[in-house]
mmCIF file of C-alpha atoms in Angstrom:
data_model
loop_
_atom_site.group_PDB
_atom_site.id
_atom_site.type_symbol
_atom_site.label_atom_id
_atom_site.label_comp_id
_atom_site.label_asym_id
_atom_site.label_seq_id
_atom_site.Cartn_x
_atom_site.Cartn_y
_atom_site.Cartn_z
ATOM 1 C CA UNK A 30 21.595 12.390 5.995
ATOM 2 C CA UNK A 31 19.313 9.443 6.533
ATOM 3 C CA UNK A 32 16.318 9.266 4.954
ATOM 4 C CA UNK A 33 13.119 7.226 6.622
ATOM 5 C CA UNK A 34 13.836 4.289 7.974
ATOM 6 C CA UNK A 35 11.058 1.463 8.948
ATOM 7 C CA UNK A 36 11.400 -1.456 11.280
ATOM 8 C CA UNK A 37 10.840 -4.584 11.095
ATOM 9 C CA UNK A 38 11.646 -5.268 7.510
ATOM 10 C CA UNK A 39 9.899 -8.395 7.851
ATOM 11 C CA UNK A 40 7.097 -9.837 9.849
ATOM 12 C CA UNK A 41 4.821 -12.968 10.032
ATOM 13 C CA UNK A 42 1.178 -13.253 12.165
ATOM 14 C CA UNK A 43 -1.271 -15.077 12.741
ATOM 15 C CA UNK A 44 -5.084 -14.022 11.914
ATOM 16 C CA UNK A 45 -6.578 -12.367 14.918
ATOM 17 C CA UNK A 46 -2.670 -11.036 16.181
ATOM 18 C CA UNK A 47 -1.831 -7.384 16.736
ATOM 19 C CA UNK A 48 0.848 -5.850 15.032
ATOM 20 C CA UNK A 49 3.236 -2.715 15.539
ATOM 21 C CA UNK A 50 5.370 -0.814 12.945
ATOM 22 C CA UNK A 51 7.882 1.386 13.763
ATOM 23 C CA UNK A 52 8.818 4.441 11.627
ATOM 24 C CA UNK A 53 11.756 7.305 11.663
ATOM 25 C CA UNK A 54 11.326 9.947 9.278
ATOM 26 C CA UNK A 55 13.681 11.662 7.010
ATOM 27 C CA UNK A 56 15.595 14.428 9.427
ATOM 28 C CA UNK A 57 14.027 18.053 8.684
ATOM 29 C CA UNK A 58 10.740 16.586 8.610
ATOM 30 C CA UNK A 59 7.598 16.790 10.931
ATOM 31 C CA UNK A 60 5.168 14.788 9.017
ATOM 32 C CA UNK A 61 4.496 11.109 8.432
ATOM 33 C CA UNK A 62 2.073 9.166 6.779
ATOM 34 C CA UNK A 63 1.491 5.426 6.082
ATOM 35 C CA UNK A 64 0.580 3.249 2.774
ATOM 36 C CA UNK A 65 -0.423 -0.436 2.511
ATOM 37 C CA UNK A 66 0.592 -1.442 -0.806
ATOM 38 C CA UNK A 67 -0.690 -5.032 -1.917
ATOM 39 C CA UNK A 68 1.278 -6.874 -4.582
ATOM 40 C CA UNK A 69 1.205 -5.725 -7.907
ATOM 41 C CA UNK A 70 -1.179 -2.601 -6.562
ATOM 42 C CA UNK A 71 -0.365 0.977 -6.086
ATOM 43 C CA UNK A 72 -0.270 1.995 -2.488
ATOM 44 C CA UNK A 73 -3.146 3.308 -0.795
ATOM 45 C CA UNK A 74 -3.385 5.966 2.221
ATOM 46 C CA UNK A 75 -4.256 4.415 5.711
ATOM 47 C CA UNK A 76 -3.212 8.103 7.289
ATOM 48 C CA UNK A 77 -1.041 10.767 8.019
ATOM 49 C CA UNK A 78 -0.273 12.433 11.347
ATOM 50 C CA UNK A 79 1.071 16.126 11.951
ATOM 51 C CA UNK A 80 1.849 17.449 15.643
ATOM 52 C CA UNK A 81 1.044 14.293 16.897
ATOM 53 C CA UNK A 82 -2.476 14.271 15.810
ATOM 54 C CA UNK A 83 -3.962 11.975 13.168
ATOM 55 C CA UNK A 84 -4.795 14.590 10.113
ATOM 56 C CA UNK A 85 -6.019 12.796 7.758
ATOM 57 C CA UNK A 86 -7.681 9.111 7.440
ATOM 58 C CA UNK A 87 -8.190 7.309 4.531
ATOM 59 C CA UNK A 88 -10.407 4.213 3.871
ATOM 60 C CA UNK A 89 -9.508 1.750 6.560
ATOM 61 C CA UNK A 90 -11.338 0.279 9.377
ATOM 62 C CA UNK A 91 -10.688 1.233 12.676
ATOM 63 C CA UNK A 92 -8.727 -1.686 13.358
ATOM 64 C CA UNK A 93 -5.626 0.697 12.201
ATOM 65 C CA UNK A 94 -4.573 3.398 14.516
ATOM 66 C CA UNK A 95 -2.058 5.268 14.603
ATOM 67 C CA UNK A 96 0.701 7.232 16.954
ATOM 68 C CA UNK A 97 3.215 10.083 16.445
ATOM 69 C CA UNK A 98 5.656 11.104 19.096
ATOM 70 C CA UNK A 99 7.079 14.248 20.137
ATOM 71 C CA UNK A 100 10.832 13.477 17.736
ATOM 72 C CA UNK A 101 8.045 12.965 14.492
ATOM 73 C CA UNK A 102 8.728 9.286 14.413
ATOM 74 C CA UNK A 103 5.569 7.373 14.109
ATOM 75 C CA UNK A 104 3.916 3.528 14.359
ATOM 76 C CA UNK A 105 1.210 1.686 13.379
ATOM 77 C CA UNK A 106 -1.139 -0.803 14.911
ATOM 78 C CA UNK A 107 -3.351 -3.316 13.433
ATOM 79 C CA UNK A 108 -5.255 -5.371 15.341
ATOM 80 C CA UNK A 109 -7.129 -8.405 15.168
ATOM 81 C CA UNK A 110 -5.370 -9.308 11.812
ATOM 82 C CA UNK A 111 -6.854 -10.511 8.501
ATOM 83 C CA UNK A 112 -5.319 -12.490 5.680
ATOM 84 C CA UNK A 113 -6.062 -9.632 3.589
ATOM 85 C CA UNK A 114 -3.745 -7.552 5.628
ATOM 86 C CA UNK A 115 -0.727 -8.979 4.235
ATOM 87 C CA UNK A 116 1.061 -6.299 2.224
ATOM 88 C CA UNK A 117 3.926 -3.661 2.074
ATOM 89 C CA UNK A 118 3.443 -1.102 4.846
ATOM 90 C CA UNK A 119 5.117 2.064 3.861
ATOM 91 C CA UNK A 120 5.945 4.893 5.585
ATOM 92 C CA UNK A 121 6.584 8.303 3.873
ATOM 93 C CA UNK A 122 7.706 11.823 5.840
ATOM 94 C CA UNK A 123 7.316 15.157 4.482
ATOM 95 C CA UNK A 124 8.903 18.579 5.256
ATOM 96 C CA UNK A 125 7.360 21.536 7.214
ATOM 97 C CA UNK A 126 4.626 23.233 5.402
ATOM 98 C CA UNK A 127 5.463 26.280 4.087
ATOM 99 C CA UNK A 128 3.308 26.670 0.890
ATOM 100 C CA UNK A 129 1.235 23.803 1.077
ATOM 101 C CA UNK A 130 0.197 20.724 1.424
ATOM 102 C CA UNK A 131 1.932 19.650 -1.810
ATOM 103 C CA UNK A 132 5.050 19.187 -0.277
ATOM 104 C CA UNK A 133 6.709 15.809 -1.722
ATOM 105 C CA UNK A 134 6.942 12.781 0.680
ATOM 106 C CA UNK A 135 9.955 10.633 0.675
ATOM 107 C CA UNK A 136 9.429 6.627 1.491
ATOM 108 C CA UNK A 137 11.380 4.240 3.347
ATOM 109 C CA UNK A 138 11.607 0.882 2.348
ATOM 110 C CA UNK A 139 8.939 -0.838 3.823
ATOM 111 C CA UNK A 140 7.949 -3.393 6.084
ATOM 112 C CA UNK A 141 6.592 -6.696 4.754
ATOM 113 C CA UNK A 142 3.859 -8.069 6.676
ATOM 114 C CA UNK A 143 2.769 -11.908 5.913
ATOM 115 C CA UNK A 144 -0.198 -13.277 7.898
ATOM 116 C CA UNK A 145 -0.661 -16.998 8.047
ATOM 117 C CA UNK B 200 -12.858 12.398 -5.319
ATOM 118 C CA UNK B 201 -9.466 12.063 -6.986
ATOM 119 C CA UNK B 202 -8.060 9.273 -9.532
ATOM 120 C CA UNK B 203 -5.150 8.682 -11.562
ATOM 121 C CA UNK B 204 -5.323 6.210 -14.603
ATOM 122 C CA UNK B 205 -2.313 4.878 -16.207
ATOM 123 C CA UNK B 206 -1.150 2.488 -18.675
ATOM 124 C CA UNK B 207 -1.413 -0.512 -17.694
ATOM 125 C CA UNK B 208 1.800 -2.868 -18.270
ATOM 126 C CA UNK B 209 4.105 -4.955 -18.734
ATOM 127 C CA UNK B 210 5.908 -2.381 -20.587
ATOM 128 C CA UNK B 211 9.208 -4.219 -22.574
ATOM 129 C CA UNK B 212 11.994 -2.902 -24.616
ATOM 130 C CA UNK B 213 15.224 -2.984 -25.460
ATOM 131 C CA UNK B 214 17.443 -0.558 -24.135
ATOM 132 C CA UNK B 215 18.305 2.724 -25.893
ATOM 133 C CA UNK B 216 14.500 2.597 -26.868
ATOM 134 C CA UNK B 217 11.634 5.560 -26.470
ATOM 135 C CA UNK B 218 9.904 5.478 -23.447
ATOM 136 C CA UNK B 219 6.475 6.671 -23.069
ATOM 137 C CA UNK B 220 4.280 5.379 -20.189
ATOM 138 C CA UNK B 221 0.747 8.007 -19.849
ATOM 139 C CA UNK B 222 -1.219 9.001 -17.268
ATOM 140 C CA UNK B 223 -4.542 10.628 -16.549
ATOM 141 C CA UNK B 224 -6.226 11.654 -13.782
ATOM 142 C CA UNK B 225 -8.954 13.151 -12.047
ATOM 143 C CA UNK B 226 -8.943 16.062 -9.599
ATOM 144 C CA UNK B 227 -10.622 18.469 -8.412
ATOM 145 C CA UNK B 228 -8.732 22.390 -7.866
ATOM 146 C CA UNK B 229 -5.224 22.261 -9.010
ATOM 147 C CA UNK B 230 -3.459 19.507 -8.058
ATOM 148 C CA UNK B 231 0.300 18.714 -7.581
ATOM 149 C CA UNK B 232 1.712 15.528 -9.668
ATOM 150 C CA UNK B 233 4.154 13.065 -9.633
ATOM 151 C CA UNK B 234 6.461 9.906 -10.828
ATOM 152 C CA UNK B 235 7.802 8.075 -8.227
ATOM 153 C CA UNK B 236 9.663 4.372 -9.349
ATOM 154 C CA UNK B 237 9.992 1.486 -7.120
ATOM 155 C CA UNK B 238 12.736 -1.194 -7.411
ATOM 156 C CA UNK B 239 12.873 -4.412 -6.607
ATOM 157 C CA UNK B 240 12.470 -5.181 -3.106
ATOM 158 C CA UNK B 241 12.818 -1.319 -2.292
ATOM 159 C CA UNK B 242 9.754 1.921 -1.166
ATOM 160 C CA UNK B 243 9.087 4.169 -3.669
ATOM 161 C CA UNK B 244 11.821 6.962 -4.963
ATOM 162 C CA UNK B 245 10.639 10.486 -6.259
ATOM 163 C CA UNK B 246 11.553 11.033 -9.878
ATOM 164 C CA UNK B 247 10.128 13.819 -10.595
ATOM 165 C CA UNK B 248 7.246 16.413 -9.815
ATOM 166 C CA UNK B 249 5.452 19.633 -11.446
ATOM 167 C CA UNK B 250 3.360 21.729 -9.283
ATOM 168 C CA UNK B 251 1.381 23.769 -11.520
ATOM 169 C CA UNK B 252 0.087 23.478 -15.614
ATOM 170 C CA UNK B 253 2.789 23.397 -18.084
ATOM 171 C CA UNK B 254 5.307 22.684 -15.516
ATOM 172 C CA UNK B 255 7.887 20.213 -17.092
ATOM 173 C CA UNK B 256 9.220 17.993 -14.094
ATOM 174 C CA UNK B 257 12.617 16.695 -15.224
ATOM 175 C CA UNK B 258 15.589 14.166 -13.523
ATOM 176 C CA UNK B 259 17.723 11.761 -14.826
ATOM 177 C CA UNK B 260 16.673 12.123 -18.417
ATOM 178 C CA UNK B 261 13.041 11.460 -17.714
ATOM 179 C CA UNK B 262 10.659 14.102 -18.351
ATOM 180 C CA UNK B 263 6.667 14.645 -18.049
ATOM 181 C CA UNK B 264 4.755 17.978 -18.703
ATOM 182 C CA UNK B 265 1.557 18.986 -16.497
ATOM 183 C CA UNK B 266 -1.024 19.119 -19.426
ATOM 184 C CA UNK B 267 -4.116 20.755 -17.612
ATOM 185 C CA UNK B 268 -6.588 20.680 -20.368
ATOM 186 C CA UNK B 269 -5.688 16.881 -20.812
ATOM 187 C CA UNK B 270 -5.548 16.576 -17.569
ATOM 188 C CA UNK B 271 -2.415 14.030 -18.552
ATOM 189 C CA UNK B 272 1.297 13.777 -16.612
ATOM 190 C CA UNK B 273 2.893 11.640 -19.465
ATOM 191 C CA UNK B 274 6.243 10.292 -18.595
ATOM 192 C CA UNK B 275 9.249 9.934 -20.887
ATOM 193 C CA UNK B 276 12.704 8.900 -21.720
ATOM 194 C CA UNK B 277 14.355 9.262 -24.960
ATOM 195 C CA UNK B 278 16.792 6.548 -24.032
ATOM 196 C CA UNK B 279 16.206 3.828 -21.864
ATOM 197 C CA UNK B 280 18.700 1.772 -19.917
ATOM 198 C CA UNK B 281 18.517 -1.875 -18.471
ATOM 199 C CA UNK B 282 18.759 0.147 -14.761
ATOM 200 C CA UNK B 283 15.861 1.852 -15.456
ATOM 201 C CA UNK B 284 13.508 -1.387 -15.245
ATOM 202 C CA UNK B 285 11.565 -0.673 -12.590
ATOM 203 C CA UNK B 286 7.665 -0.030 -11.454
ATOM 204 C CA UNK B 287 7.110 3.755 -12.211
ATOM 205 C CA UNK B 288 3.968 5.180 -10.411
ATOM 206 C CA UNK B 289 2.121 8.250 -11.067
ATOM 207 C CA UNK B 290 0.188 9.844 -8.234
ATOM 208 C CA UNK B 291 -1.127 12.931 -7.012
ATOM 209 C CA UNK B 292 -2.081 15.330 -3.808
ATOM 210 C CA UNK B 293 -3.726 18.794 -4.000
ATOM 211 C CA UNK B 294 -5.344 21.011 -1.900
ATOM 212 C CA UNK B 295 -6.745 20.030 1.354
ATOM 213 C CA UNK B 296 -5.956 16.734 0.197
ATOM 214 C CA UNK B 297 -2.617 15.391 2.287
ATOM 215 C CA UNK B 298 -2.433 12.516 1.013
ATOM 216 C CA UNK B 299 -1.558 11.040 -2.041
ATOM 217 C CA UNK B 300 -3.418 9.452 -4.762
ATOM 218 C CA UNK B 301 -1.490 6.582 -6.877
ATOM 219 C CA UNK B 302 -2.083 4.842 -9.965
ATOM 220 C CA UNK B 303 -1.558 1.201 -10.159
ATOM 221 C CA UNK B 304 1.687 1.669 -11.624
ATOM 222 C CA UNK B 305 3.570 0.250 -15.076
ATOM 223 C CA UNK B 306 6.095 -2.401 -15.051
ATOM 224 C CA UNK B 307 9.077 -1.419 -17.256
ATOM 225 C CA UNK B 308 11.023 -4.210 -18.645
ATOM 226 C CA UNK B 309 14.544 -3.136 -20.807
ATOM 227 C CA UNK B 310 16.640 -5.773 -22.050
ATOM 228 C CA UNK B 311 20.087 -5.265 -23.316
#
């Protein structure tokens, strides 16, 4: 059973470059949501899609979007890239909600994004 | 909104030592709360979760009991191994509240 898987592991930009990650989530589950976790910090929620529709956004400029297709696999797009964008990207998926919206989220391993 | 506060590290011992690493947090309604551990160059792993007060979340001999009038999710082994260096994370989602909420996380250092 594979779990969530994230592509590229690695990445390096440029300041003012767009960037794509890619994102599979666990199988059984319908919901995805994305982290930026700096070094040494705790990851923090950019946002987390359901159905395809962005459900909830946390405190990040509008420079990250988001996109969900119709198999629950997910990306995400930064543009116009800052220095202080270089972090761990992670991607966690979550089961159908049935009781809640407690159910735990399970991460993939990341995607490591330098920007020079 | 919601917080989570825990100890801050490096956390070192030797193994087959007690391990106690707290954390606090801040919430409004009745939150869900959990440890996940990250290793080395790897996302973040589950270890354990408790969904209501005086839940005990258990798994591989850690343990950490949903204290509501602390509001505290203390984590603890009675035994630690050199495997279990890690970063452990505490974090939390409730409600209306998808996402989740993460403390800064404790580095946990055992030597043989």
């Amino acid at each position: 059973d594979a779990g969530v898987t994230q592509s590229p592991t690695h990445l390096i930009k440029t300041r003012g470059q767009q960037v794509t990650l890619r994102c599979s989530p666990k199988s059984g589950h319908d919901t995805v949501s994305w982290y930026q976790q700096a070094l040494g910090q705790g990851p923090q929620f950019i946002f987390q899609y359901y159905e395809e529709e962005e459900r909830q956004r946390g405190n990040f400029p509008d420079r990250f979007s988001g996109h969900q297709f119709p198999n629950y696999s997910s990306e995400l797009n930064v543009n116009a890239l800052l220095l202080g964008d270089s972090a761990l990207y992670l991607c966690a998926s979550s089961g159908r909600r049935q009781g809640g919206s407690n159910q735990p989220q399970h991460f993939g391993d990341g995607t490591r994004l330098s920007i020079l | 909104g919601n917080s989570v506060t825990q100890m801050e590290g490096p956390v070192t011992l030797s193994e087959e030592a007690f391990l106690t690493i707290n954390c606090t947090y801040t919430a409004t309604g009745y939150p869900s709360l959990f440890w996940y551990v990250q290793y080395p160059g790897e996302g973040l792993q589950l270890l354990l979760k408790a969904t209501k007060a005086d839940d005990k979340g258990s798994n591989k001999g850690f343990e950490a009991t949903y204290r509501k009038e602390t509001t505290s999710f203390h984590l603890e082994k009675g035994s630690v191994q050199v495997s279990d260096s890690a970063v452990y994370f505490c974090a939390l989602s409730g409600g209306s509240n998808y996402k989740l909420t993460f403390g800064k996380g404790t580095l946990l250092t055992v030597n043989p």
